[in-house]
CSV table of C-alpha atoms in Angstrom, one decimal:
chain,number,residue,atom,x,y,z
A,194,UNK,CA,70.1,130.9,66.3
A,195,UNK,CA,71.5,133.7,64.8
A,196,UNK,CA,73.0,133.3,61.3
A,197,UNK,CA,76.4,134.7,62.1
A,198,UNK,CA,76.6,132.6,64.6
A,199,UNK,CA,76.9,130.1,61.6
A,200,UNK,CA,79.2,132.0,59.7
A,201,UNK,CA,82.2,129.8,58.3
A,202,UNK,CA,85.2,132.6,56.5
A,203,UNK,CA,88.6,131.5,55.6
A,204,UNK,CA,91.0,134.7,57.3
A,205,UNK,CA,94.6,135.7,56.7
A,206,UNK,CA,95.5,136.6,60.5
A,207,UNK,CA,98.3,139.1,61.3
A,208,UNK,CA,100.6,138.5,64.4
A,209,UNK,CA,99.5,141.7,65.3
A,210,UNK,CA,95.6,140.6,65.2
A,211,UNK,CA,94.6,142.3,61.8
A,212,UNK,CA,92.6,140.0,59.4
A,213,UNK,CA,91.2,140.0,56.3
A,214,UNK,CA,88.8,137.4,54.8
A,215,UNK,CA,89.9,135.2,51.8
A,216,UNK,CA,87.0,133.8,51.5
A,217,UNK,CA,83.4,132.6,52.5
A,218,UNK,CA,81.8,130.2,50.4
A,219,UNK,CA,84.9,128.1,49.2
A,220,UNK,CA,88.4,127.1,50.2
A,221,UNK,CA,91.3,128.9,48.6
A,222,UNK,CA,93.0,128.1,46.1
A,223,UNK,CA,96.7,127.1,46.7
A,224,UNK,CA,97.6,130.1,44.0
A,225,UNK,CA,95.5,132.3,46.4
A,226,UNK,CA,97.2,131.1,49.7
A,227,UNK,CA,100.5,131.1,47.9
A,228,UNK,CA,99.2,135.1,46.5
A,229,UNK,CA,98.7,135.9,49.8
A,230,UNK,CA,102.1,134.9,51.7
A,231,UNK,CA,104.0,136.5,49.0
A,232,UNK,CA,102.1,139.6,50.0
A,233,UNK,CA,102.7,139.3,53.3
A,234,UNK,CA,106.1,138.8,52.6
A,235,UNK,CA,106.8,141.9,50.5
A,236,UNK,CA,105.4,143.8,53.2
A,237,UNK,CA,108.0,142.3,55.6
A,238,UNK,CA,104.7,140.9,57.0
A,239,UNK,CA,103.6,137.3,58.3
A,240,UNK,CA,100.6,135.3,60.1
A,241,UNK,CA,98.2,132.4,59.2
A,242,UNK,CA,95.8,130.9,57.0
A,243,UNK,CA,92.7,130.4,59.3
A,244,UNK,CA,89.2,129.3,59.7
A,245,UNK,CA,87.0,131.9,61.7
A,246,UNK,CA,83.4,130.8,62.9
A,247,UNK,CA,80.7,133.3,64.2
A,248,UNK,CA,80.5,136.7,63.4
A,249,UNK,CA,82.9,139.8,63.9
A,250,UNK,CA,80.1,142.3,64.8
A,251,UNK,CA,78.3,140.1,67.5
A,252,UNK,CA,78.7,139.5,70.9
A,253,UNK,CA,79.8,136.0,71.2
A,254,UNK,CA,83.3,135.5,70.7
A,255,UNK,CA,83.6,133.8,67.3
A,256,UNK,CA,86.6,130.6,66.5
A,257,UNK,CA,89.8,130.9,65.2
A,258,UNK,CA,91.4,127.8,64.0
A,259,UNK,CA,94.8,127.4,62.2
A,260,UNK,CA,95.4,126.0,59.0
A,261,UNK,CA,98.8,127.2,58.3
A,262,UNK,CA,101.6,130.0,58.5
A,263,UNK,CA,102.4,132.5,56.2
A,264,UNK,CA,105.6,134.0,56.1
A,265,UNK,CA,107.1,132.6,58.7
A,266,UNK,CA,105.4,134.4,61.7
A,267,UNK,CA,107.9,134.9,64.8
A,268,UNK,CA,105.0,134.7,67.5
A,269,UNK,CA,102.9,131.8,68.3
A,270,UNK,CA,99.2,131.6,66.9
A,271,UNK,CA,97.8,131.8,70.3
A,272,UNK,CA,98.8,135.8,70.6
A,273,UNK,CA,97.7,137.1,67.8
A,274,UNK,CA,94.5,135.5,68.2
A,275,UNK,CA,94.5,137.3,71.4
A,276,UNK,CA,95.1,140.4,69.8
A,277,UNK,CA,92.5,139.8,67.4
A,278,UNK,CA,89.9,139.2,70.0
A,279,UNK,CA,90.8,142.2,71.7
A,280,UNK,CA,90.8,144.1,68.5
A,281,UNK,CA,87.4,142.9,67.8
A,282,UNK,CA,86.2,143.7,71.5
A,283,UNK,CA,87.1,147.2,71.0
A,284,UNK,CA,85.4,147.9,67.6
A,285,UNK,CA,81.9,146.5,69.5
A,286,UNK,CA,82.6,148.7,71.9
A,287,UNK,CA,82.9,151.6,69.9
A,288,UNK,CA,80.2,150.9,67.2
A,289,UNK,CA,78.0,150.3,70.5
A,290,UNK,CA,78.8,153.9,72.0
């Protein structure tokens, strides 16, 4: 198996599919999460705390799962982790070319 297909990262998802890890080897803090949506927030940004498993750069589709929204996000969950799928398809595709 390969090992990031075993990867475990806490994420801060966009609504409009842009991440950026938090995390890999243990949970946030509350100050961190609570760092975080004030960030977010200043930037007149919003999205969730999440759980990705698998790996960005490889071919099967990793799994997002929800902890908690930041900011108030105005879209459900569900798109923006379409948009991040699709954002991730399209970075394979071009490191492949």
């Amino acid at each position: 198996m390969e090992r990031a297909a075993l990867e475990t990262r806490w994420i801060v998802l966009g609504t409009d599919g842009r991440h950026v890890t938090m995390g890999r080897h243990t949970d946030p803090t509350p100050e961190e999460v609570e760092a975080a949506e004030r960030g977010l927030a200043a930037q007149g940004l919003a999205g969730w705390l999440a759980v990705m498993k698998g790996g960005y750069y490889v071919r099967r589709k990793p799994s997002l799962m929800m902890v908690r929204p930041l900011a108030n996000p105005a879209r459900p969950f569900e798109e923006a982790a379409a948009e991040f799928e699709a954002k991730r398809k399209a970075t394979l595709a071009s490191v492949a070319s």
